[in-house]
PDB file of N, H, CA, C and O in Angstrom:
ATOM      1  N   UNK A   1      38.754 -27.123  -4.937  1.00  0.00           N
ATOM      2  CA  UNK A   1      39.258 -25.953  -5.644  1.00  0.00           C
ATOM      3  C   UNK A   1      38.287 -24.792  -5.416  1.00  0.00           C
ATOM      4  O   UNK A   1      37.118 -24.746  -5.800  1.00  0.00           O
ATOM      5  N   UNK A   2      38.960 -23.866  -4.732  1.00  0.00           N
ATOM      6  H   UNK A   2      39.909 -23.904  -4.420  1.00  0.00           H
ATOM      7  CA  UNK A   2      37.743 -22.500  -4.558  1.00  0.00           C
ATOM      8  C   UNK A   2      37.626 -21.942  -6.094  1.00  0.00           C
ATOM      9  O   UNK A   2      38.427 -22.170  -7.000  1.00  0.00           O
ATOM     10  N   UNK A   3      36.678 -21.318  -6.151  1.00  0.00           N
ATOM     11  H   UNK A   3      36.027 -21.133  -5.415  1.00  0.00           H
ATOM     12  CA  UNK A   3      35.909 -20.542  -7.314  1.00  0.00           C
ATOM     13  C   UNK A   3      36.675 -19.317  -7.478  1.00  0.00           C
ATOM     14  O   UNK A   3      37.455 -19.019  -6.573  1.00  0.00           O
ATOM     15  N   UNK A   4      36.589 -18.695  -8.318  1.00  0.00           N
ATOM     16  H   UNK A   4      35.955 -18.937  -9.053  1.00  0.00           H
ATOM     17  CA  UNK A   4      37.455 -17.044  -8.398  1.00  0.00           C
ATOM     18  C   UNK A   4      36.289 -16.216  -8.448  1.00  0.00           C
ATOM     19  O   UNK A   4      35.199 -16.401  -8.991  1.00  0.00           O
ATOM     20  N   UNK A   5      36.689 -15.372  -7.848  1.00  0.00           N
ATOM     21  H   UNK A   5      37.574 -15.221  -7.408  1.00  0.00           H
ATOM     22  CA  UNK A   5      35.758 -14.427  -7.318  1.00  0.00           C
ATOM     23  C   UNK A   5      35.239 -13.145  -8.071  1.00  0.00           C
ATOM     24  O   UNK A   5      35.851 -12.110  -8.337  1.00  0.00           O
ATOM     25  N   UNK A   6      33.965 -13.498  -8.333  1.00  0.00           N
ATOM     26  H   UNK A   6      33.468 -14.338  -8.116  1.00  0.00           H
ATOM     27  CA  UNK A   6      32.590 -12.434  -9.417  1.00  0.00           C
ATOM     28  C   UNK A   6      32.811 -11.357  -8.796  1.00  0.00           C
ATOM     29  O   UNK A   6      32.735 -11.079  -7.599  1.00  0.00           O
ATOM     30  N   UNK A   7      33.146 -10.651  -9.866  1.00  0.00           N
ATOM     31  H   UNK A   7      33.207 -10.876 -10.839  1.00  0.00           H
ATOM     32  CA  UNK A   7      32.433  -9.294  -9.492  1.00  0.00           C
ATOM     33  C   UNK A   7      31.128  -8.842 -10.017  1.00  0.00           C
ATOM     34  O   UNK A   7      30.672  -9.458 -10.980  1.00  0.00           O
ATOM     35  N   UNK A   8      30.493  -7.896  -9.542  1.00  0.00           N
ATOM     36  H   UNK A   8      30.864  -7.396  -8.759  1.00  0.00           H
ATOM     37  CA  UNK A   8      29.228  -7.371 -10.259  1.00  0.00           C
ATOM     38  C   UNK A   8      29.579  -6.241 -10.998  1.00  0.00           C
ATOM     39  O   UNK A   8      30.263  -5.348 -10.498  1.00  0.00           O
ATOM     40  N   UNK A   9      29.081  -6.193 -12.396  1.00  0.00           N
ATOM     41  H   UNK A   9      28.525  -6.918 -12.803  1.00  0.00           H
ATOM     42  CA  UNK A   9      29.161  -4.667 -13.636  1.00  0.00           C
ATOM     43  C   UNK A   9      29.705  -3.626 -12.576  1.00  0.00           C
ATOM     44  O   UNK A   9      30.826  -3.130 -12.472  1.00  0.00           O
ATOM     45  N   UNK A  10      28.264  -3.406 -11.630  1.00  0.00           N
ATOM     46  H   UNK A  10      27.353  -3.809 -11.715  1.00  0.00           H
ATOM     47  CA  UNK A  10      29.003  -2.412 -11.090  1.00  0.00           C
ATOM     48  C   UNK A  10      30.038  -1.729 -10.152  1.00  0.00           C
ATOM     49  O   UNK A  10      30.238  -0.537  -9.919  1.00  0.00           O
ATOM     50  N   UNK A  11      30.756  -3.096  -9.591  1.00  0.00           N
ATOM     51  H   UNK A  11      30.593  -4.064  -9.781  1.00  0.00           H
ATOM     52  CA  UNK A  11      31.752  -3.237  -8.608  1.00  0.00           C
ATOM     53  C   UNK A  11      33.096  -2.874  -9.962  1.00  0.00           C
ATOM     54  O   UNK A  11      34.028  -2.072 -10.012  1.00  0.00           O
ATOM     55  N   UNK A  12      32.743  -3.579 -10.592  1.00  0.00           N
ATOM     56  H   UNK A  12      31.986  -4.231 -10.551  1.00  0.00           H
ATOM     57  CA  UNK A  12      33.837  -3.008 -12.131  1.00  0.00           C
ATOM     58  C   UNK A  12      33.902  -2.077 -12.647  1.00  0.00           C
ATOM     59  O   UNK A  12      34.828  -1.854 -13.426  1.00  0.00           O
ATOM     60  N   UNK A  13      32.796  -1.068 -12.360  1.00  0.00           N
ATOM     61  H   UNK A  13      32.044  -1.250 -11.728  1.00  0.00           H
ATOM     62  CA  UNK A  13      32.680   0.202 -12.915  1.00  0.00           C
ATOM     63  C   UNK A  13      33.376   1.102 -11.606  1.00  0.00           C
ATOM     64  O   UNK A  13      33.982   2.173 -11.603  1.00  0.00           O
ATOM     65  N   UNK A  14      33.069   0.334 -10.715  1.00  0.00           N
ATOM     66  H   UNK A  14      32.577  -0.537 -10.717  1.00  0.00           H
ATOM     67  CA  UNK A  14      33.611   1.703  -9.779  1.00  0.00           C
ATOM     68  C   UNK A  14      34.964   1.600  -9.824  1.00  0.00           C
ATOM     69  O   UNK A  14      35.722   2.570  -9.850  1.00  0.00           O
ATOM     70  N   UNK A  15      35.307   0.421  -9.835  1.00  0.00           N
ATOM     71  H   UNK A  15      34.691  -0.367  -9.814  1.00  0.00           H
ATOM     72  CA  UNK A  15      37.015   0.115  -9.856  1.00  0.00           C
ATOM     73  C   UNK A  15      37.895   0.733 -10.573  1.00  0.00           C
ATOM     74  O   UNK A  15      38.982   1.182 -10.210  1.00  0.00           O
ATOM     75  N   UNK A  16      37.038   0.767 -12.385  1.00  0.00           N
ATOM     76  H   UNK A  16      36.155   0.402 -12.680  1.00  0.00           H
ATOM     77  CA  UNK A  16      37.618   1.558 -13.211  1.00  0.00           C
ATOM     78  C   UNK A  16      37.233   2.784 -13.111  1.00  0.00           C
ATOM     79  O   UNK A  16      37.989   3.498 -13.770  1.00  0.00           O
ATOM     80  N   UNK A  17      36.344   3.419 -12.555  1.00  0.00           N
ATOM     81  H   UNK A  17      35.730   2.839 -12.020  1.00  0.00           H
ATOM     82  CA  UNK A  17      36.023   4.754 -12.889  1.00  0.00           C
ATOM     83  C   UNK A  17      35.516   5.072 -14.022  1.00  0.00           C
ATOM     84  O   UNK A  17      35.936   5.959 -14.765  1.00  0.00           O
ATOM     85  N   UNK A  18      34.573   4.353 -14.213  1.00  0.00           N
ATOM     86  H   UNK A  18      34.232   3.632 -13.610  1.00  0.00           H
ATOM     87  CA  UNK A  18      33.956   4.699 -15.765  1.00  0.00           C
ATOM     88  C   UNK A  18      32.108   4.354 -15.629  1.00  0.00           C
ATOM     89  O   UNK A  18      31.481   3.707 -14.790  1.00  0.00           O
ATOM     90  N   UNK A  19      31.738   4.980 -16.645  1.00  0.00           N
ATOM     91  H   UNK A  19      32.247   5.505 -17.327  1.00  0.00           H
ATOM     92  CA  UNK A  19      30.444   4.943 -15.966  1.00  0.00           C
ATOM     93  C   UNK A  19      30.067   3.770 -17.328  1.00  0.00           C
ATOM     94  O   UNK A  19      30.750   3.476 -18.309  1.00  0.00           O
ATOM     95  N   UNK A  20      28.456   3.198 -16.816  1.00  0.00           N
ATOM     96  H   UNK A  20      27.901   3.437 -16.019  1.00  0.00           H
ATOM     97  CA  UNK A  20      28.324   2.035 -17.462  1.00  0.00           C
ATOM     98  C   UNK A  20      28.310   2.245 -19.458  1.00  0.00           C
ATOM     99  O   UNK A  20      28.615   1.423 -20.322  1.00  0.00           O
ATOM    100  N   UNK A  21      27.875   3.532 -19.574  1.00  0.00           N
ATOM    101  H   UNK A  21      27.627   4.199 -18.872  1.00  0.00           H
ATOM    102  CA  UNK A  21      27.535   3.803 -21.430  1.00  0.00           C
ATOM    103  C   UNK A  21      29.196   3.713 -21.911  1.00  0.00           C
ATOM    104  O   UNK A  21      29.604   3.068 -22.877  1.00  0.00           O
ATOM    105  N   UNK A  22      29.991   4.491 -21.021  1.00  0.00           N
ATOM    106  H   UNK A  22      29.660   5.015 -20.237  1.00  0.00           H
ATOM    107  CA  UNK A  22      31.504   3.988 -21.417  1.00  0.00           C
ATOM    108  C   UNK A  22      32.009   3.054 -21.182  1.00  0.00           C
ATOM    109  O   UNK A  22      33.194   3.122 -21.505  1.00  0.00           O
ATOM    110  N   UNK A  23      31.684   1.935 -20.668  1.00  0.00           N
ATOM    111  H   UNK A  23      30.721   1.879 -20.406  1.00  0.00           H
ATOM    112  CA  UNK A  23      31.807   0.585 -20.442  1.00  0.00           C
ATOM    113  C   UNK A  23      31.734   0.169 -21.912  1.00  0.00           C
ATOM    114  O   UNK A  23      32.628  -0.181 -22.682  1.00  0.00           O
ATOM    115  N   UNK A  24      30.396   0.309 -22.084  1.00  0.00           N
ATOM    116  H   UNK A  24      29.669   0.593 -21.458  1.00  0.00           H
ATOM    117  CA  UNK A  24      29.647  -0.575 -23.224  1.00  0.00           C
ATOM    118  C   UNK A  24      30.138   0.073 -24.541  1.00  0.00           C
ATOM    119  O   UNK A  24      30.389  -0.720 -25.449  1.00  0.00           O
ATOM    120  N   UNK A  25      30.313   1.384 -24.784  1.00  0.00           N
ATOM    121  H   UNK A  25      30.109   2.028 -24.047  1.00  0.00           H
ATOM    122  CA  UNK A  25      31.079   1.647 -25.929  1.00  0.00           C
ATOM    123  C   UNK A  25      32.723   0.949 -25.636  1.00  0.00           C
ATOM    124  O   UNK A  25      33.147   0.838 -26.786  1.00  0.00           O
ATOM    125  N   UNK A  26      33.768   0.466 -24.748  1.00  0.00           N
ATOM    126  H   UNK A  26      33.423   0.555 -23.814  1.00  0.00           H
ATOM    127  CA  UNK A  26      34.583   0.231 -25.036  1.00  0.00           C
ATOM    128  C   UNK A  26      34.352  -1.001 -25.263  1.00  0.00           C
ATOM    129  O   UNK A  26      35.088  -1.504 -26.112  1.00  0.00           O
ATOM    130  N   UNK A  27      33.553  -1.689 -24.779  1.00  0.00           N
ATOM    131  H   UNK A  27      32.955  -1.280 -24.089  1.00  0.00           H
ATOM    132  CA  UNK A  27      33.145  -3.314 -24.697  1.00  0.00           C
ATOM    133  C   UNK A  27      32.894  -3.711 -26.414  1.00  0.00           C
ATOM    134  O   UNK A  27      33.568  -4.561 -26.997  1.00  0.00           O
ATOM    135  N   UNK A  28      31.969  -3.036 -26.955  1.00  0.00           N
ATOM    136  H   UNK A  28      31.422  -2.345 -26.482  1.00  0.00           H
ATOM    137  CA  UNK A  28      31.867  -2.871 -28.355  1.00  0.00           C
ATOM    138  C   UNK A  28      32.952  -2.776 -29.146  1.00  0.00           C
ATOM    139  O   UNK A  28      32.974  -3.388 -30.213  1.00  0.00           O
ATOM    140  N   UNK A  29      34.029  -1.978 -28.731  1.00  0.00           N
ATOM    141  H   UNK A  29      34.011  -1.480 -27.864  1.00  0.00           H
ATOM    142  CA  UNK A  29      35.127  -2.041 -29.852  1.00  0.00           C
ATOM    143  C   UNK A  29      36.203  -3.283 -29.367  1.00  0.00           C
ATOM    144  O   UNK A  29      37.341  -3.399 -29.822  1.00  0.00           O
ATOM    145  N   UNK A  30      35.568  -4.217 -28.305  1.00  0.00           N
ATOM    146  H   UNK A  30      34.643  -4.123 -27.935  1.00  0.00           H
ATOM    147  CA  UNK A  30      36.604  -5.153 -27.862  1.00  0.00           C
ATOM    148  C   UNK A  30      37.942  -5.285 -26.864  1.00  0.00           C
ATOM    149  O   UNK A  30      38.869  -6.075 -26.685  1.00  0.00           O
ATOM    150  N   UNK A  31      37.304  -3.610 -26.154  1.00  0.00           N
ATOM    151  H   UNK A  31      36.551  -2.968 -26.298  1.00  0.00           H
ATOM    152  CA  UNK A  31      38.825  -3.459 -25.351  1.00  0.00           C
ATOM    153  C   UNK A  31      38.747  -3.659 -24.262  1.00  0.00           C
ATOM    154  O   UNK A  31      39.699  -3.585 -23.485  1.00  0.00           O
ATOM    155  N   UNK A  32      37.143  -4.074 -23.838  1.00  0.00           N
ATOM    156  H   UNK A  32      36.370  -4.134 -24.469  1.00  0.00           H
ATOM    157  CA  UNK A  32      36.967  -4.238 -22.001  1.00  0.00           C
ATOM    158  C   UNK A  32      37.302  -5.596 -21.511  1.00  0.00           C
ATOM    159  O   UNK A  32      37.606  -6.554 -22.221  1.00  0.00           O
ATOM    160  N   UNK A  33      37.217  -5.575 -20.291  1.00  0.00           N
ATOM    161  H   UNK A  33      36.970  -4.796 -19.714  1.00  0.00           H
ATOM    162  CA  UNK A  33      37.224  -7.045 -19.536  1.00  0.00           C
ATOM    163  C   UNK A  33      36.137  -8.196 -19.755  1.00  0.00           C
ATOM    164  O   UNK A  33      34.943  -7.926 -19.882  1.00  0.00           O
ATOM    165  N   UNK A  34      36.522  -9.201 -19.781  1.00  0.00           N
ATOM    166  H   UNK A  34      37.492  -9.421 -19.678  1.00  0.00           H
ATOM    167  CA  UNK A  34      35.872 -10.201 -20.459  1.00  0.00           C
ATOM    168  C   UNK A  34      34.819 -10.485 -19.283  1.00  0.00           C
ATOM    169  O   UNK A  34      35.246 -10.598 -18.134  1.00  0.00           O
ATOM    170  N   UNK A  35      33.503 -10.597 -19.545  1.00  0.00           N
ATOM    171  H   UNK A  35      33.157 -10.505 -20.479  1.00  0.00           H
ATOM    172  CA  UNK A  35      32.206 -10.399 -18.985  1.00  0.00           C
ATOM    173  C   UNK A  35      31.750 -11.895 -18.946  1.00  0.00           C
ATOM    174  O   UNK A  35      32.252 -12.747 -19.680  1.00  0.00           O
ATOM    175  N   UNK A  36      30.687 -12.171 -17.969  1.00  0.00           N
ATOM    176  H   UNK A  36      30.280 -11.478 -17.374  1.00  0.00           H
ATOM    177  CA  UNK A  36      30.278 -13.711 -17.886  1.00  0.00           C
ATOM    178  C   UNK A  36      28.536 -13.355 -17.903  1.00  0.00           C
ATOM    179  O   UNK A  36      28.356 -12.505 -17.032  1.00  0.00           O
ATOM    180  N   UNK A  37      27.532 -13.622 -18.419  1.00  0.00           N
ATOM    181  H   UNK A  37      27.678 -14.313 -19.127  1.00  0.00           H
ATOM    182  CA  UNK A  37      26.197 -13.662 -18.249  1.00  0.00           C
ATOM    183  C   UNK A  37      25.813 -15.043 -17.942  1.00  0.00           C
ATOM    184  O   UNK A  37      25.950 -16.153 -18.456  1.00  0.00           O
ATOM    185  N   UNK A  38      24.978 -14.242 -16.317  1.00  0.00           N
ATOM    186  H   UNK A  38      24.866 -13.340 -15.900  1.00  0.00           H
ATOM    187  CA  UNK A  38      24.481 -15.669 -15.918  1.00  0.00           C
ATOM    188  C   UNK A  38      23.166 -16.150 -16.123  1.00  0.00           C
ATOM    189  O   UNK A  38      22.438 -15.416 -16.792  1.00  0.00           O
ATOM    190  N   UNK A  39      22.711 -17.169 -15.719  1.00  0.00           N
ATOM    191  H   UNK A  39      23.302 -17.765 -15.175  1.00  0.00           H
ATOM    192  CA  UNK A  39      21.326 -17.965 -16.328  1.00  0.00           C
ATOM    193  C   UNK A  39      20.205 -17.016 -15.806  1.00  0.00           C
ATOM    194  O   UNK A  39      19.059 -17.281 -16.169  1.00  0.00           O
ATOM    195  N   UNK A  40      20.413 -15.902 -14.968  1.00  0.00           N
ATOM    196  H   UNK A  40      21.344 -15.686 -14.673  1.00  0.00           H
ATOM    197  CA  UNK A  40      19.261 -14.998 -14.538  1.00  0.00           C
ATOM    198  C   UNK A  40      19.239 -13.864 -14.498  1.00  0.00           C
ATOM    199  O   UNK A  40      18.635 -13.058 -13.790  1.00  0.00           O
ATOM    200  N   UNK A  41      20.338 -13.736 -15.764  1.00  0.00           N
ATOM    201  H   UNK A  41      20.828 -14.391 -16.338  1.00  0.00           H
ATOM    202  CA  UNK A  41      20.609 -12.372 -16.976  1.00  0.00           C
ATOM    203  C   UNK A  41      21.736 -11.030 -16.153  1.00  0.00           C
ATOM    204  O   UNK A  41      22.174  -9.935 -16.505  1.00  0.00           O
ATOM    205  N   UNK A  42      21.825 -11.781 -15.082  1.00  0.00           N
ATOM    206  H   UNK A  42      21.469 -12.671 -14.796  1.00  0.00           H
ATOM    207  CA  UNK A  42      23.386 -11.003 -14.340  1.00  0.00           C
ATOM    208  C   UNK A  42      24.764 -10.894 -14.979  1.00  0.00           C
ATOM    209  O   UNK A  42      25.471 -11.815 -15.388  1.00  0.00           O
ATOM    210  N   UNK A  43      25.027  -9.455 -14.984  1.00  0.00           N
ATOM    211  H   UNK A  43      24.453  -8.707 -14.652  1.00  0.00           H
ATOM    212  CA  UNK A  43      26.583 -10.160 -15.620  1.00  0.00           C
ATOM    213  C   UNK A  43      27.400 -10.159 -14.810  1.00  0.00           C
ATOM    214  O   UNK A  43      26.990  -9.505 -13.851  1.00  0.00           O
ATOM    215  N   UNK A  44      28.648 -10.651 -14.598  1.00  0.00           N
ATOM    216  H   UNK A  44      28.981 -11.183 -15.377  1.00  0.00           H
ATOM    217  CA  UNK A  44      29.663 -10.927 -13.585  1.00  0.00           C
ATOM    218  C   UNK A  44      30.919 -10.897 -14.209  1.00  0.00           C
ATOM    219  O   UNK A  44      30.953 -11.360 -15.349  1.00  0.00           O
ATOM    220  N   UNK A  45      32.166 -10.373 -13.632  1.00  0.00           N
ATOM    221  H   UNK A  45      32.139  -9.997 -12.706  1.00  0.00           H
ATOM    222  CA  UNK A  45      33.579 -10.557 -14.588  1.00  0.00           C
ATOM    223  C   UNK A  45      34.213 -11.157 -12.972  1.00  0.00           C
ATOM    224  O   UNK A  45      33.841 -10.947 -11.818  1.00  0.00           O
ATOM    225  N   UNK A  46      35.406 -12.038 -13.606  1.00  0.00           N
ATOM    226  H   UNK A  46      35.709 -12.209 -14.544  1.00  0.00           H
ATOM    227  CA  UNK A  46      36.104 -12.806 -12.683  1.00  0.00           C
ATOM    228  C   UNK A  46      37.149 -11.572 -12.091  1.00  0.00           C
ATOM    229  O   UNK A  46      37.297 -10.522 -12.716  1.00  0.00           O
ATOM    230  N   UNK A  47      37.712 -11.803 -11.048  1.00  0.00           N
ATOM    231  H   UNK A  47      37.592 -12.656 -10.540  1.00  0.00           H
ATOM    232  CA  UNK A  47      38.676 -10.865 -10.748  1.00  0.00           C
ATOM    233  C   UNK A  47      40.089 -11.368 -11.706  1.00  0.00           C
ATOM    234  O   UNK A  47      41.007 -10.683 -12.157  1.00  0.00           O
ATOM    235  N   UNK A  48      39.832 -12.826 -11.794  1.00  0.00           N
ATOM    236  H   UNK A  48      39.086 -13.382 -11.427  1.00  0.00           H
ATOM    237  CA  UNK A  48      41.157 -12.881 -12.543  1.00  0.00           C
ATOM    238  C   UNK A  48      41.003 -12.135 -13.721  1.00  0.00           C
ATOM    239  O   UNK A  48      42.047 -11.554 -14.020  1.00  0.00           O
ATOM    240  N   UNK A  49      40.111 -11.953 -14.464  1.00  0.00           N
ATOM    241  H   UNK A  49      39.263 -12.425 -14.221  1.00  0.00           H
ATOM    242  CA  UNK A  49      39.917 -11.470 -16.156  1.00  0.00           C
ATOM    243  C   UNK A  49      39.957 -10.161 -15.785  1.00  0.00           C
ATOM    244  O   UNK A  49      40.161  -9.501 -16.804  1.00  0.00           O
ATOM    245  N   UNK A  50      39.833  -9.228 -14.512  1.00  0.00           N
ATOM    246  H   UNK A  50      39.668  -9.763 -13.684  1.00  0.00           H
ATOM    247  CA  UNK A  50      39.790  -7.835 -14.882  1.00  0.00           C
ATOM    248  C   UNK A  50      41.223  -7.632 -14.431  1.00  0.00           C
ATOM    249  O   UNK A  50      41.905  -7.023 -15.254  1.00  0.00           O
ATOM    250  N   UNK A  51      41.895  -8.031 -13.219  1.00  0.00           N
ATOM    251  H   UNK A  51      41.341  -8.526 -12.550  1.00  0.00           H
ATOM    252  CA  UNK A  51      43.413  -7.969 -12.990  1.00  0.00           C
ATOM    253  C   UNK A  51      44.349  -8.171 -14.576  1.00  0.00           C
ATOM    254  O   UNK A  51      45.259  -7.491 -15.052  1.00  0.00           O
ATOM    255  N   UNK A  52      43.661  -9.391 -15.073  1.00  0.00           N
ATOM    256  H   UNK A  52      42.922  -9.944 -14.686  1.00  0.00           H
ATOM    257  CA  UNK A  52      44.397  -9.656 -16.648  1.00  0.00           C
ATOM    258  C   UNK A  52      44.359  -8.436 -17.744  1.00  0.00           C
ATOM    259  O   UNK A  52      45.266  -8.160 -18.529  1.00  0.00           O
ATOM    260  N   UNK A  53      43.177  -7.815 -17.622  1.00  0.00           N
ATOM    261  H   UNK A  53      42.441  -8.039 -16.984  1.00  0.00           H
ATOM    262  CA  UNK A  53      42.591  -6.611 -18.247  1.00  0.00           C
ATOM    263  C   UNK A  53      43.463  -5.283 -17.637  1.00  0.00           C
ATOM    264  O   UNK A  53      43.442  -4.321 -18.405  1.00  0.00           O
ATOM    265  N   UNK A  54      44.038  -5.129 -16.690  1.00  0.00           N
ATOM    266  H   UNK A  54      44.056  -5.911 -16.066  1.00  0.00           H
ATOM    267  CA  UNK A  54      44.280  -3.801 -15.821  1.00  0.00           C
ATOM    268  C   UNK A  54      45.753  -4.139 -16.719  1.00  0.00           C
ATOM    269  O   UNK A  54      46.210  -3.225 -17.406  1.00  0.00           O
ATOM    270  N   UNK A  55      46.628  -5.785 -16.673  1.00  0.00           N
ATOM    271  H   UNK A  55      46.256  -6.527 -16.115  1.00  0.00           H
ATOM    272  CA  UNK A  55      47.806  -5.400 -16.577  1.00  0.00           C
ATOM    273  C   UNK A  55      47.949  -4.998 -18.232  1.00  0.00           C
ATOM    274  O   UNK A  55      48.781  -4.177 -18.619  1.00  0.00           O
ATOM    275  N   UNK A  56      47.084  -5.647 -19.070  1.00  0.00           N
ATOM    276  H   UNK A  56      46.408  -6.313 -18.756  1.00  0.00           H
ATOM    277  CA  UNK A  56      47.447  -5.336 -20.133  1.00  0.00           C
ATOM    278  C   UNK A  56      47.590  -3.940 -20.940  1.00  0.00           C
ATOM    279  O   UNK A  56      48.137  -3.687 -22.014  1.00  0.00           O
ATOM    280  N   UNK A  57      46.835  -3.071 -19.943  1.00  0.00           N
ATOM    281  H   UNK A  57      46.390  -3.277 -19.072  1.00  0.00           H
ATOM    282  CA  UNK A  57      47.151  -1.561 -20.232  1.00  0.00           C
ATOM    283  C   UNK A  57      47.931  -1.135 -19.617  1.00  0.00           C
ATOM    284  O   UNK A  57      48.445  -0.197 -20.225  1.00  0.00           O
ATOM    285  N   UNK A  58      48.488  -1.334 -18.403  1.00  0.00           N
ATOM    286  H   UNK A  58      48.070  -2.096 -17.909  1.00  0.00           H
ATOM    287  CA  UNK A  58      49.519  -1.002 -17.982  1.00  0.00           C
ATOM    288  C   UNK A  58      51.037  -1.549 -18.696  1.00  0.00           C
ATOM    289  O   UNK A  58      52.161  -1.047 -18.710  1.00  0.00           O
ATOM    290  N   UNK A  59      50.511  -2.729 -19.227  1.00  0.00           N
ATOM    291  H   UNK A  59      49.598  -3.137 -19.215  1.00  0.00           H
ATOM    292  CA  UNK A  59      51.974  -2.897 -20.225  1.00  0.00           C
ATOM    293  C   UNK A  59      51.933  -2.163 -21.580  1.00  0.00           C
ATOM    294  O   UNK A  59      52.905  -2.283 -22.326  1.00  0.00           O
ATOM    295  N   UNK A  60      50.854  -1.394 -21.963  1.00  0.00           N
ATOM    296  H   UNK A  60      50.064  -1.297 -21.358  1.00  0.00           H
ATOM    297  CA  UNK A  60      50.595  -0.275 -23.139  1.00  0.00           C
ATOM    298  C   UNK A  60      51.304   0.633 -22.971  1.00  0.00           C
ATOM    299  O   UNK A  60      52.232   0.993 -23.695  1.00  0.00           O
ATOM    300  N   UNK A  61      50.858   1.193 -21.792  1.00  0.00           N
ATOM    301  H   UNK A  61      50.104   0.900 -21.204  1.00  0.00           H
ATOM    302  CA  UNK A  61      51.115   2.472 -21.138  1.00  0.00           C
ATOM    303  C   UNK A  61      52.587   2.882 -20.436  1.00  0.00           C
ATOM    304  O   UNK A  61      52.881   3.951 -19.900  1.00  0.00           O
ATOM    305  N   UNK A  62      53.378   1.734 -20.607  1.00  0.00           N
ATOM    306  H   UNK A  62      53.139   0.866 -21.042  1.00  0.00           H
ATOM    307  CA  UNK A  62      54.914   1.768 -20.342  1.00  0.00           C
ATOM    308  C   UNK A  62      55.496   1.786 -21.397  1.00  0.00           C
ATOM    309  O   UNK A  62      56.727   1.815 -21.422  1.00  0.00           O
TER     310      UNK A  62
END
């Protein structure tokens, strides 16, 4: 079974267009993509969890 594929914070930031302090204030109120911290303090989000994250505003936003 292949692995799903990490992104890095900032491969996610560019994607969304948001810079990292607006990351972390939306992350705080619970509305960002679900984040993974690894054992050598990296964070990483799956592509599946940010695709899951994109559609759910796009089903807002219709």
């Amino acid at each position: 079974m292949a692995r799903p594929k990490m992104l890095k914070l900032s491969e996610v930031l560019e994607e969304i267009d948001m810079s990292r302090a607006a990351f972390y204030r939306m992350r705080a109120r619970g509305k960002a993509p679900k984040l993974i911290k690894l054992p050598n303090g990296q964070i990483r989000c799956r592509r599946t969890d940010l695709d899951a994250w994109w559609a759910t505003w796009e089903e807002r936003a219709a």
